[in-house]
Amino acid sequence: MGFGKGLLLLGLACALGNRDLGCRIGLSYNKTIKDCTDINECSENPSACGNHSRCINTIGSYYCQCLHGFIQSSKNVNFTQGQGQCKDTNECIGNSSICGKHSSCINTIGSYYCQCQHGFIHSSKKANFTEGQCIDFNECTDSENKEELCGPNGVCNNIIGSYWCNCSNGYTNYSAERTPCSKLDCDNFRAEKKPTQLLGGLANIMSMMRNSCLALSGTGSKVKLDGDALLEKLFTETDAMLSLGTQNIDESVSGLLTAVEKSILFIGPQLKDNHTKMENNKIDAQIAVQRGTTRPTGDIRLSSEYAYLDTDWTTAAGTGKYPGFAVAALLSYKNLESSVNRSFEMVKGAKENGADPSYQVFSKVVSVVVSNPSTQKLSRSVNITFRHLEDIEESTNVSYICAYWTETGAWSTDGCSKQDSNASRTICTCNHLSSFAVLMALHPIEHTYGLELVTKIGLTISLLCLTLCILTFKFCRSIQGTRTTIHLHLCICLFIADLIFLAGISQTKPVGGCRFVAAMLHFFFLAVFTWMLLEGVQLYRMVVLVFNATMRPLYLYAVGYGTPLFIVVISACVRPNGYGTKKYCWLSTDDGFVWSFFGPVCLVIFVNVFFFIITVWKLAQKFASLNPDLSNLHKIKAFTVTAVAQMCILGLMWVSGVFLFQEDPPVAVSYIFTIFNSLQGALVFIMHCLLSKQVREEYANFLSCICTSQKKRYSDLSTTNPSSSQSQGSKSGQQTGESQI
């Protein structure tokens, strides 16, 4: 009994000790009070509700609420762990009146603040606020720099939230608030200058811009501006003008480029948008504008199909007085490159081996325009990437040069350099602004050594042979006559022409000396062809006029020297600058001036061909007659053959000469001309001296007088010849006949 009673008491004690096992969730057994008490989940687990929230304990449970400025993700007011978290409430959204008028709401994490808009100030002059309102700030009276707001030529007039500058005559604010008065130089658009007379459309542009400029000058009230419409009118006039194709005069192109650049600077501040793109058939424009009371900063990237501009707003705005806006523009002309594919005299740094290359414009012409008034020496260079007209890799004979178009109408490389280049594009860096393009320098593939060697050797042989011809025709008595006189002067002219050609054809400096050399070559080569014409006339007279071939020397001299002299004098008077080119002291190919030589040459060849045809026809008739004078007929036949051969040699030489003096003659043409020019003296000596029996005999007699052995040899030959007396008599008769001819 006592043992059972003890077990009962022990069971009762255990039951009383574990009574909390019967408490519901959220409660725990308190041994002190021996009852179930609440568990404070907020204390035991501080992160139960997450960030930006507070925990509220309840009997047997708890709940969470978001702090002010936050909202639960499911938009519940009360929630527990696992039902979501608190996120920021953007007070600025959906409550436009939270900050009041003329202010801006700035949201923060769990809160917000307000700031007054530009031109307004808080009633308590707070920068950031949540209470209060914004009132107008009178810039004209309360600004620290109130004297500088409109400049010395404007009067500040306060308006709600801003101010307006009333400008004096000659100044404008471009009808924009908070813009100081800028000087307008409407005289820049006067249309009385020379280029406008050469390009009628340019006068229209100038007049249109001048009228718009005068309308803005001294504006005291808001004027409705439409810069986009004005820009479109400018492009329409430019398109019409460039379509005429009359802008092929350098000075006119300069006037066009300058007029368009000035117009863009005038129109830029009037454009509505910060970035404007406009394009037509002849020009493509990308214009960026920044407005404000402080200078803009940051990079500028403008691009078109043909070019890409890389600069910054600091460069565009400059360091001078800030007018309240900055303009940057990239203008690409689509067809102007053909009109400025000239005037490369000022291009430097492209020589190779002392030889000047030929140039051609190899990109579209691009103008870069900024509102910075000091563009002649920029603090930071601008980079312009050009797209080539064709994809051609640089090589030993091709290189690319960055150049700009000067106001005097010529290309120059001063201040511009090539940064990088490949087959399709070239990147140029320039420390000033203008109109730019990429020039392709074509360096001649030099064959100078071979050509010079052939020329010097050939012309030396030619001059020696012509010297022998001149001495032969002058002192050989047995062949004296009209034909010999013609050959003598033909050889003299050819000798002088070859001598001048050898010494001066490539001596392009000084210019005056080069022009003199070109004129002398013009005269003496024309004289050669004139004497060749006289030879054809003489052959015609010999056959047609029954061998009456005698012509007075005075007449021969008058025609042989007077005709080429007349042509040269007329040519020099009409176009004196036509003598001398960049590479040779010869006639310029510009405007067809070289045909003052090739024209008479072609005429001589055609007339001689006519005379030779008549001569051959008459000779054939005389050979077919009953009693032909075979001796004289064979001589005339020989004369005709040599004359035709001589004409063919000189004619072929100058046919190749037509192509030789072009910009880039083929190598084969250069060698053909050089060979014919070098050997013509030798060929004349062979045809008129060595192939002539009389001349050979005269040479033999001359040599026999000098060398006894040679005299004995010819004496032996004459004694072994049968019928020598008859031969001598026949020979004497032939010499007399040929001398008369």
XYZ file of C-alpha atoms in Angstrom:
741
model
C 0.000 0.000 0.000
C 2.766 2.376 0.846
C 4.660 1.500 -2.403
C 1.589 2.107 -4.626
C 0.953 5.417 -2.992
C 4.466 6.550 -3.797
C 4.080 5.655 -7.485
C 0.892 7.704 -7.694
C 2.534 10.766 -6.229
C 5.450 10.440 -8.672
C 3.084 10.245 -11.701
C 1.200 13.277 -10.510
C 4.406 15.298 -10.210
C 5.477 14.367 -13.752
C 2.107 15.367 -15.144
C 2.256 18.711 -13.451
C 5.839 19.322 -14.772
C 4.822 18.774 -18.432
C 1.665 20.786 -18.480
C 3.166 23.333 -21.168
C 2.972 20.520 -23.612
C -0.665 21.286 -23.747
C -0.218 25.079 -24.607
C -1.358 26.128 -28.102
C 1.028 27.560 -30.712
C 2.345 30.940 -29.732
C 2.190 30.147 -26.029
C 4.618 28.505 -23.659
C 4.267 27.129 -20.124
C 5.515 29.440 -17.397
C 6.728 27.394 -14.439
C 6.624 30.379 -12.178
C 2.991 31.071 -12.584
C 2.354 27.548 -13.706
C 0.364 28.644 -16.738
C 0.657 29.188 -20.517
C 2.043 32.582 -21.464
C 2.524 34.378 -24.851
C 5.726 33.943 -26.881
C 7.010 37.303 -28.255
C 8.070 36.298 -31.812
C 9.231 39.862 -32.540
C 11.852 39.660 -29.807
C 12.943 36.118 -30.413
C 13.262 36.598 -34.247
C 14.027 40.267 -35.144
C 14.265 39.469 -38.898
C 10.907 37.773 -39.031
C 9.356 40.632 -41.039
C 12.329 41.521 -43.270
C 13.748 44.956 -44.119
C 11.827 48.209 -44.035
C 9.112 46.797 -41.773
C 8.117 46.569 -38.103
C 6.921 43.573 -36.118
C 3.771 43.749 -33.911
C 3.319 40.975 -31.351
C -0.106 39.633 -30.434
C -1.333 36.992 -27.902
C -0.245 33.742 -29.398
C 0.914 35.318 -32.697
C 2.352 38.426 -34.476
C 2.008 40.411 -37.714
C 4.199 42.728 -39.844
C 3.598 46.186 -41.267
C 5.755 48.128 -43.803
C 7.385 51.323 -42.658
C 6.235 54.650 -44.087
C 7.365 54.978 -47.702
C 7.199 51.231 -48.339
C 4.523 48.803 -49.391
C 4.194 45.037 -49.167
C 4.744 43.240 -52.461
C 1.151 41.945 -52.383
C -0.101 45.287 -51.115
C -1.308 43.766 -47.817
C -1.272 46.023 -44.799
C -0.609 43.177 -42.325
C 1.408 40.139 -43.211
C 3.651 37.523 -41.660
C 6.940 35.937 -42.606
C 6.794 34.185 -45.973
C 3.923 36.289 -47.311
C 6.179 38.857 -49.035
C 8.465 41.755 -48.249
C 8.411 45.536 -48.198
C 9.579 47.511 -51.199
C 9.984 51.229 -51.806
C 6.936 53.293 -52.655
C 7.642 55.854 -55.401
C 5.693 58.815 -54.065
C 6.503 60.833 -57.186
C 4.459 58.524 -59.410
C 0.751 59.009 -59.528
C 0.738 62.111 -57.369
C 1.620 65.086 -59.531
C 0.700 67.598 -56.850
C 2.878 66.111 -54.144
C 5.508 68.861 -54.595
C 3.276 71.604 -55.902
C 3.674 73.727 -59.049
C 7.006 74.548 -60.717
C 8.822 71.812 -58.858
C 10.212 68.366 -59.467
C 9.788 65.308 -57.266
C 12.846 63.157 -56.579
C 12.161 59.738 -55.094
C 14.470 58.210 -52.475
C 14.431 54.859 -50.655
C 11.457 55.134 -48.344
C 10.912 58.816 -48.947
C 11.180 61.667 -51.488
C 12.104 65.315 -51.725
C 11.219 68.230 -53.980
C 13.305 70.725 -55.930
C 12.210 73.886 -57.675
C 12.454 73.990 -61.436
C 14.891 76.294 -63.222
C 13.681 79.856 -62.876
C 11.949 79.253 -59.531
C 13.044 79.260 -55.877
C 11.552 77.765 -52.687
C 9.662 80.166 -50.489
C 12.136 79.413 -47.687
C 15.041 79.254 -50.152
C 15.574 75.571 -49.433
C 17.241 73.494 -52.088
C 15.411 70.269 -51.084
C 12.040 70.252 -49.394
C 8.834 68.331 -48.813
C 6.751 71.238 -47.639
C 6.293 74.695 -49.008
C 6.050 75.946 -52.590
C 8.153 77.313 -55.451
C 7.880 80.927 -56.476
C 9.317 82.745 -59.502
C 12.953 83.758 -59.263
C 13.638 87.159 -60.790
C 16.909 86.549 -62.595
C 17.095 90.109 -63.837
C 17.352 91.551 -60.305
C 18.417 88.701 -58.027
C 21.031 86.809 -60.080
C 24.654 87.186 -59.065
C 25.629 87.640 -62.734
C 22.613 89.721 -63.725
C 24.781 92.069 -65.863
C 25.965 89.147 -67.956
C 22.573 87.531 -68.570
C 21.839 89.454 -71.760
C 25.213 91.005 -72.427
C 26.015 94.664 -72.990
C 23.684 94.837 -76.002
C 20.543 93.491 -74.341
C 18.075 94.412 -71.591
C 16.823 91.701 -69.246
C 13.058 91.304 -68.882
C 11.824 88.848 -66.239
C 9.038 86.418 -67.088
C 7.475 83.602 -65.020
C 10.144 80.949 -64.611
C 12.616 82.556 -66.987
C 13.766 85.806 -68.523
C 13.877 87.376 -71.961
C 16.589 89.526 -73.500
C 15.533 92.540 -75.531
C 18.387 93.028 -77.991
C 19.750 96.135 -79.648
C 19.817 96.564 -83.407
C 22.268 94.136 -85.002
C 21.884 91.586 -82.214
C 19.494 88.725 -81.575
C 18.530 86.097 -79.007
C 17.283 83.770 -81.787
C 13.797 84.110 -80.259
C 14.807 81.938 -77.309
C 14.391 82.523 -73.584
C 17.441 82.735 -71.328
C 19.609 83.452 -74.408
C 21.966 86.424 -74.404
C 22.124 88.811 -77.329
C 24.526 87.667 -80.040
C 25.869 89.862 -82.795
C 24.370 89.317 -86.242
C 26.639 90.144 -89.168
C 24.094 90.258 -91.956
C 26.724 91.748 -94.279
C 28.197 88.250 -94.488
C 25.305 87.445 -96.789
C 25.738 90.296 -99.237
C 25.342 89.049 -102.801
C 27.589 91.453 -104.674
C 30.762 89.389 -104.523
C 32.363 87.822 -107.579
C 31.438 84.167 -106.895
C 27.744 85.032 -106.919
C 28.128 86.376 -110.429
C 29.578 83.049 -111.501
C 26.932 80.986 -109.690
C 23.482 82.470 -109.997
C 22.026 80.160 -107.352
C 24.514 81.419 -104.799
C 22.991 84.902 -105.049
C 19.616 83.420 -104.126
C 21.116 81.749 -101.058
C 22.819 84.952 -99.972
C 19.675 87.013 -100.451
C 17.500 84.523 -98.562
C 19.896 84.361 -95.618
C 20.342 88.116 -95.510
C 16.576 88.725 -95.364
C 16.198 86.195 -92.538
C 19.118 87.766 -90.713
C 17.653 91.267 -90.953
C 14.310 89.963 -89.669
C 16.027 88.687 -86.520
C 18.189 91.743 -85.954
C 17.080 93.824 -82.966
C 14.122 91.582 -82.161
C 12.484 92.791 -78.953
C 9.607 90.354 -78.914
C 9.213 86.711 -79.725
C 9.405 86.079 -83.458
C 8.176 82.782 -84.817
C 11.233 81.044 -86.232
C 11.237 77.999 -88.473
C 14.855 76.963 -88.837
C 13.872 73.618 -90.361
C 12.004 75.337 -93.198
C 14.920 77.714 -93.760
C 17.332 74.778 -93.837
C 15.144 73.036 -96.401
C 15.139 76.157 -98.589
C 18.929 76.326 -98.337
C 19.206 72.712 -99.466
C 16.782 73.277 -102.334
C 18.842 76.197 -103.658
C 22.096 74.278 -103.199
C 20.684 71.250 -105.007
C 19.494 73.373 -107.929
C 22.841 75.141 -108.158
C 24.967 71.997 -108.052
C 22.732 70.340 -110.636
C 23.714 72.982 -113.190
C 27.339 71.838 -113.249
C 28.642 75.419 -113.423
C 30.693 75.222 -110.232
C 33.885 74.118 -111.987
C 35.728 77.362 -111.205
C 37.798 77.148 -108.055
C 36.800 80.540 -106.685
C 33.109 79.741 -107.158
C 33.439 76.479 -105.253
C 35.069 78.364 -102.379
C 32.207 80.850 -102.397
C 29.650 78.047 -102.340
C 31.300 76.222 -99.431
C 31.687 79.431 -97.421
C 28.089 80.491 -98.043
C 26.673 77.136 -96.945
C 28.859 77.069 -93.803
C 27.769 80.569 -92.777
C 24.140 79.668 -93.451
C 24.356 76.572 -91.236
C 25.804 78.662 -88.391
C 22.910 81.093 -88.789
C 20.208 78.419 -89.056
C 21.537 76.084 -86.324
C 20.275 78.030 -83.273
C 16.824 78.286 -84.910
C 16.298 74.528 -85.275
C 13.643 72.946 -83.061
C 15.367 69.690 -82.215
C 18.749 69.063 -80.660
C 19.649 66.789 -83.553
C 18.562 67.425 -87.141
C 19.215 65.285 -90.200
C 18.378 66.524 -93.688
C 19.350 65.102 -97.060
C 18.669 65.609 -100.761
C 20.314 64.573 -104.032
C 23.369 66.778 -103.600
C 24.017 67.295 -99.887
C 23.627 65.440 -96.581
C 23.615 67.336 -93.274
C 23.820 66.207 -89.657
C 23.357 69.131 -87.230
C 23.568 68.969 -83.414
C 22.539 71.892 -81.170
C 22.898 72.316 -77.388
C 21.164 75.169 -75.555
C 21.431 76.363 -71.979
C 22.935 78.884 -69.624
C 26.107 76.820 -69.154
C 28.535 75.495 -71.712
C 27.729 71.988 -72.897
C 30.204 69.179 -72.367
C 30.561 65.653 -73.672
C 31.385 63.984 -76.965
C 29.918 64.721 -80.387
C 29.358 61.890 -82.847
C 27.935 62.845 -86.224
C 27.852 60.423 -89.142
C 26.613 60.144 -92.699
C 26.971 57.599 -95.458
C 30.260 59.188 -96.478
C 31.950 60.435 -93.285
C 32.046 60.259 -89.491
C 32.915 63.184 -87.182
C 34.433 62.685 -83.732
C 34.848 65.795 -81.572
C 33.407 67.286 -78.342
C 31.204 70.148 -77.232
C 34.114 71.983 -75.647
C 35.666 72.287 -79.099
C 32.341 73.194 -80.689
C 31.501 75.914 -78.144
C 35.004 77.380 -77.853
C 36.483 79.261 -74.941
C 35.176 82.731 -75.726
C 31.939 84.297 -74.587
C 29.184 81.691 -74.493
C 26.102 82.808 -76.481
C 23.696 80.382 -74.832
C 23.952 77.702 -77.523
C 26.506 75.604 -79.381
C 26.233 74.152 -82.897
C 28.110 71.338 -84.604
C 27.376 70.141 -88.150
C 28.716 67.611 -90.627
C 27.930 68.426 -94.284
C 28.634 65.886 -97.011
C 28.502 66.975 -100.671
C 27.527 64.091 -102.929
C 28.873 65.288 -106.287
C 31.321 68.097 -105.575
C 34.489 65.964 -105.787
C 34.622 66.173 -109.596
C 34.491 69.985 -109.485
C 37.453 70.281 -107.091
C 39.580 67.545 -108.636
C 42.300 70.115 -109.373
C 44.512 72.742 -107.742
C 46.930 70.443 -105.902
C 49.894 72.855 -105.975
C 49.874 73.406 -102.193
C 49.778 69.699 -101.296
C 52.982 68.735 -99.492
C 54.758 65.660 -98.246
C 53.831 63.169 -100.949
C 57.047 63.183 -102.962
C 58.860 59.905 -103.409
C 62.355 59.753 -104.846
C 62.033 63.448 -105.646
C 59.101 62.843 -108.021
C 55.769 64.612 -107.619
C 52.797 62.246 -107.719
C 49.550 62.939 -109.474
C 46.501 63.512 -107.278
C 42.801 62.953 -107.415
C 40.014 63.531 -104.915
C 39.126 60.094 -103.557
C 36.269 60.817 -101.133
C 33.234 63.017 -100.905
C 33.904 66.622 -99.938
C 32.924 67.150 -96.289
C 32.501 70.403 -94.350
C 32.712 70.563 -90.548
C 30.936 73.560 -89.010
C 30.915 74.599 -85.339
C 29.777 77.734 -83.537
C 33.257 78.237 -82.089
C 34.480 81.472 -83.740
C 38.144 80.427 -83.392
C 38.468 77.404 -85.666
C 41.848 78.173 -87.199
C 43.748 76.655 -84.267
C 41.676 74.283 -82.169
C 42.733 73.271 -78.665
C 41.755 69.687 -79.487
C 42.004 68.199 -82.964
C 38.921 66.754 -84.612
C 38.864 63.300 -86.185
C 37.049 62.724 -89.470
C 36.659 59.278 -90.970
C 36.176 59.320 -94.745
C 34.788 56.547 -96.881
C 36.740 56.095 -100.126
C 35.046 56.337 -103.490
C 36.514 52.912 -104.287
C 38.169 50.194 -102.236
C 41.882 50.408 -103.072
C 44.680 49.365 -100.743
C 47.682 51.596 -100.198
C 50.793 50.401 -102.035
C 54.120 51.638 -103.292
C 52.434 53.727 -105.957
C 49.189 54.612 -104.098
C 48.914 56.607 -100.870
C 46.169 58.627 -99.184
C 46.498 62.221 -97.996
C 44.197 64.314 -95.795
C 43.646 67.786 -97.225
C 41.332 70.778 -96.930
C 40.040 73.308 -99.457
C 41.473 76.798 -98.907
C 39.673 80.090 -99.389
C 41.927 80.775 -102.383
C 40.584 77.689 -104.148
C 43.284 75.039 -103.725
C 43.942 71.887 -101.727
C 46.374 72.086 -98.818
C 47.603 69.656 -96.151
C 48.594 72.225 -93.495
C 47.235 71.236 -90.085
C 45.844 67.891 -91.278
C 47.403 64.462 -91.044
C 46.419 60.876 -91.698
C 45.822 58.862 -88.528
C 44.918 55.532 -90.084
C 43.882 54.114 -93.433
C 42.795 50.947 -95.160
C 41.256 50.029 -98.504
C 37.830 51.511 -97.740
C 38.396 54.405 -95.324
C 40.876 56.987 -94.063
C 40.867 58.667 -90.642
C 42.089 62.268 -90.713
C 43.086 64.449 -87.762
C 42.939 68.234 -88.220
C 43.608 71.116 -85.836
C 41.399 73.540 -87.752
C 38.047 73.379 -89.520
C 37.165 73.813 -93.164
C 36.014 71.591 -96.019
C 37.972 68.361 -96.217
C 38.541 65.365 -98.463
C 40.928 62.477 -98.925
C 43.325 62.775 -101.859
C 44.780 59.723 -103.528
C 48.413 60.278 -104.518
C 49.414 58.183 -107.512
C 53.159 57.787 -107.527
C 54.480 56.999 -111.003
C 55.971 53.562 -111.445
C 59.437 54.704 -112.284
C 61.108 53.369 -115.395
C 63.410 56.355 -115.441
C 66.703 54.487 -115.531
C 65.887 52.468 -118.633
C 64.227 55.397 -120.392
C 67.036 57.798 -119.556
C 69.650 55.303 -120.710
C 67.873 54.688 -124.018
C 67.242 58.408 -124.488
C 70.811 59.511 -123.783
C 72.461 56.806 -125.885
C 69.944 57.133 -128.729
C 69.961 60.940 -128.849
C 73.762 61.021 -128.699
C 73.909 58.700 -131.718
C 71.154 60.747 -133.373
C 73.023 64.034 -132.853
C 76.256 62.539 -134.269
C 74.408 61.230 -137.314
C 72.608 64.547 -137.840
C 75.952 66.339 -137.611
C 77.281 64.092 -140.413
C 74.100 64.777 -142.423
C 74.456 68.551 -142.021
C 78.130 68.461 -143.068
C 77.314 66.194 -146.021
C 74.437 68.316 -147.316
C 76.441 71.519 -146.838
C 79.791 70.578 -148.387
C 79.047 67.715 -150.787
C 78.986 69.596 -154.124
C 77.758 66.768 -156.320
C 74.346 66.611 -154.602
C 73.635 70.321 -154.250
C 70.098 71.357 -155.220
C 66.623 72.093 -153.901
C 66.195 68.639 -152.373
C 69.527 68.888 -150.570
C 68.635 72.349 -149.231
C 65.402 70.932 -147.821
C 67.250 68.018 -146.220
C 69.919 70.337 -144.813
C 67.433 72.524 -142.956
C 65.330 69.565 -141.919
C 68.431 68.085 -140.256
C 69.382 71.435 -138.676
C 65.919 71.782 -137.099
C 65.921 68.169 -135.984
C 69.433 68.556 -134.519
C 68.441 71.631 -132.472
C 65.160 70.023 -131.369
C 66.928 66.848 -130.205
C 69.610 68.871 -128.407
C 67.002 70.948 -126.535
C 64.966 67.791 -125.821
C 68.001 66.040 -124.347
C 69.033 69.005 -122.201
C 65.732 70.540 -121.091
C 62.615 68.377 -121.487
C 62.543 67.499 -117.749
C 63.894 70.795 -116.348
C 60.570 72.148 -115.087
C 62.185 74.716 -112.766
C 62.324 77.653 -113.136
C 58.925 77.996 -114.758
C 60.035 80.713 -117.166
C 62.930 78.617 -118.421
C 60.669 75.601 -118.808
C 58.204 77.624 -120.896
C 61.020 78.834 -123.129
C 62.234 75.257 -123.664
C 58.672 74.148 -124.491
C 58.267 76.996 -126.997
C 61.591 76.143 -128.671
C 60.636 72.474 -128.956
C 57.271 73.529 -130.357
C 58.971 75.696 -132.991
C 61.727 73.310 -134.123
C 59.603 70.161 -134.247
C 56.999 72.093 -136.245
C 59.831 73.274 -138.526
C 60.888 69.640 -139.065
C 57.418 68.751 -140.295
C 57.207 71.924 -142.386
C 60.461 71.022 -144.212
C 59.103 67.509 -144.635
C 56.017 69.058 -146.259
C 58.269 71.032 -148.601
C 59.960 67.762 -149.578
C 56.572 66.326 -150.531
C 55.788 69.456 -152.545
C 59.123 69.189 -154.335
C 58.548 65.530 -155.269
C 55.110 66.484 -156.570
C 56.639 69.245 -158.727
C 59.339 66.890 -160.015
C 56.786 64.434 -161.337
C 53.733 66.508 -162.199
C 55.552 69.577 -163.531
C 57.835 67.501 -165.768
C 60.840 67.619 -163.449
C 60.719 71.385 -162.983
C 61.646 71.053 -159.295
C 63.677 74.189 -158.810
C 62.424 76.323 -155.890
C 63.970 79.578 -154.723
C 65.762 79.253 -151.362
C 64.097 82.428 -150.096
C 60.674 80.875 -150.571
C 61.849 77.714 -148.838
C 63.159 79.674 -145.839
C 59.996 81.780 -145.617
C 57.757 78.718 -145.533
C 60.103 76.388 -143.593
C 60.710 78.827 -140.706
C 57.952 81.400 -141.067
C 55.048 78.963 -140.778
C 56.107 77.366 -137.459
C 57.111 80.780 -136.099
C 53.652 82.139 -136.898
C 51.949 79.185 -135.154
C 54.147 79.496 -132.051
C 53.632 83.267 -131.754
C 49.852 82.924 -132.052
C 49.810 80.078 -129.513
C 51.961 82.025 -127.035
C 49.761 85.110 -127.340
C 46.504 83.180 -126.903
C 47.645 81.041 -123.972
C 51.145 81.736 -122.651
C 50.599 79.468 -119.640
C 50.082 76.546 -121.978
C 53.835 76.066 -122.295
C 55.262 73.814 -119.593
C 53.625 71.128 -117.427
C 54.358 69.681 -113.993
C 56.461 66.851 -115.399
C 57.746 68.065 -118.767
C 58.699 71.237 -120.583
C 56.174 70.656 -123.321
C 52.722 71.810 -124.321
C 49.942 71.488 -121.747
C 47.132 69.058 -122.460
C 44.610 71.314 -120.683
C 41.957 72.843 -122.928
C 43.462 71.128 -125.983
C 46.477 73.469 -126.175
C 48.716 70.588 -127.281
C 46.783 70.508 -130.561
C 48.563 73.686 -131.597
C 51.323 71.183 -132.377
C 49.440 68.006 -133.276
C 46.972 69.867 -135.496
C 49.614 71.186 -137.945
C 51.446 67.831 -137.780
C 48.307 65.942 -138.794
C 47.716 68.447 -141.588
C 51.273 67.963 -142.889
C 50.903 64.181 -142.824
C 47.574 64.266 -144.696
C 48.910 66.677 -147.350
C 52.085 64.631 -147.798
C 50.070 61.424 -148.137
C 48.086 63.137 -150.886
C 51.288 64.282 -152.662
C 52.883 60.845 -152.348
C 49.804 59.140 -153.813
C 49.842 61.522 -156.786
C 53.601 61.055 -157.171
C 53.392 57.256 -157.196
C 50.486 57.387 -159.637
C 52.392 59.668 -162.028
C 55.523 57.544 -161.690
C 53.538 54.451 -162.649
C 52.243 56.274 -165.741
C 55.720 57.414 -166.750
C 57.196 53.912 -166.297
C 54.437 52.614 -168.594
C 55.128 55.230 -171.306
C 56.856 54.406 -174.602
C 60.154 56.202 -173.941
C 60.613 56.472 -170.179
C 63.663 58.221 -168.741
C 64.488 55.257 -166.529
C 67.487 56.865 -164.851
C 65.624 59.869 -163.506
C 62.480 57.877 -162.797
C 64.425 55.425 -160.613
C 65.946 58.344 -158.709
C 62.555 59.934 -158.108
C 61.271 56.550 -157.030
C 64.108 56.266 -154.517
C 63.478 59.808 -153.293
C 59.786 59.017 -152.797
C 60.531 55.834 -150.868
C 62.911 57.606 -148.489
C 60.486 60.510 -148.032
C 57.637 58.131 -147.195
C 59.871 56.208 -144.773
C 60.937 59.456 -143.113
C 57.330 60.577 -142.734
C 56.378 57.213 -141.224
C 59.188 57.415 -138.667
C 58.357 60.955 -137.546
C 54.627 60.275 -137.732
C 54.811 57.131 -135.582
C 56.971 58.949 -133.061
C 54.417 61.694 -132.545
C 51.445 59.339 -132.612
C 52.958 57.808 -129.482
C 53.768 61.348 -128.322
C 50.026 62.101 -128.156
C 49.709 59.581 -125.309
C 53.142 60.136 -123.750
C 52.405 63.543 -122.284
C 49.128 62.499 -120.660
C 48.874 62.119 -116.858
C 49.943 58.440 -116.661
C 51.212 57.180 -120.023
C 51.628 53.429 -120.553
C 55.188 52.186 -120.208
C 55.170 50.734 -123.733
C 54.233 54.139 -125.197
C 57.107 55.782 -123.308
C 59.617 53.333 -124.753
C 58.186 53.566 -128.298
C 58.439 57.355 -128.279
C 61.917 57.279 -126.741
C 63.256 54.762 -129.280
C 61.844 56.591 -132.327
C 62.942 59.980 -130.989
C 66.422 58.689 -130.220
C 67.036 56.930 -133.543
C 65.453 59.323 -136.020
C 68.771 61.097 -136.664
C 70.464 57.776 -137.391
C 67.626 56.745 -139.707
C 67.815 60.055 -141.604
C 71.565 59.546 -142.021
C 71.058 56.003 -143.318
C 68.250 56.905 -145.754
C 69.656 60.148 -147.190
C 73.381 59.484 -146.990
C 74.408 55.849 -146.732
C 71.753 54.639 -149.185
C 72.764 57.308 -151.730
C 75.367 56.071 -154.203
C 76.670 59.579 -154.867
C 77.132 60.306 -151.174
C 78.933 57.004 -150.650
C 81.311 57.856 -153.472
C 81.904 61.300 -152.007
C 82.692 59.658 -148.662
C 85.075 57.296 -150.433
C 86.850 60.160 -152.187
C 87.057 62.080 -148.888
C 88.523 59.114 -147.065
C 90.952 58.398 -149.902
C 92.369 61.884 -149.501
C 92.992 61.258 -145.801
C 94.224 57.710 -145.864
C 96.637 56.622 -148.618
C 95.781 52.975 -148.179
C 92.120 53.707 -148.659
C 92.918 55.705 -151.790
C 94.979 52.844 -153.190
C 92.152 50.407 -152.435
C 89.624 52.450 -154.358
C 92.139 52.950 -157.169
C 92.607 49.159 -157.420
C 88.906 48.642 -157.483
C 88.497 51.152 -160.307
C 91.242 49.581 -162.481
C 89.714 46.103 -162.144
C 86.350 47.386 -163.284
C 85.824 46.695 -167.046
C 84.611 49.507 -169.256
C 85.842 52.011 -166.737
C 85.819 54.882 -169.191
C 82.214 54.239 -170.044
C 81.368 53.918 -166.368
C 83.075 57.209 -165.556
C 81.276 58.967 -168.359
C 77.940 57.524 -167.306
C 78.615 58.451 -163.671
C 79.443 62.024 -164.641
C 76.175 62.332 -166.462
C 74.214 60.935 -163.521
C 75.843 63.347 -161.091
C 74.989 66.287 -163.285
C 71.369 65.164 -163.557
C 70.929 64.554 -159.834
C 72.558 67.859 -159.008
C 69.992 69.634 -161.095
C 67.164 67.727 -159.431
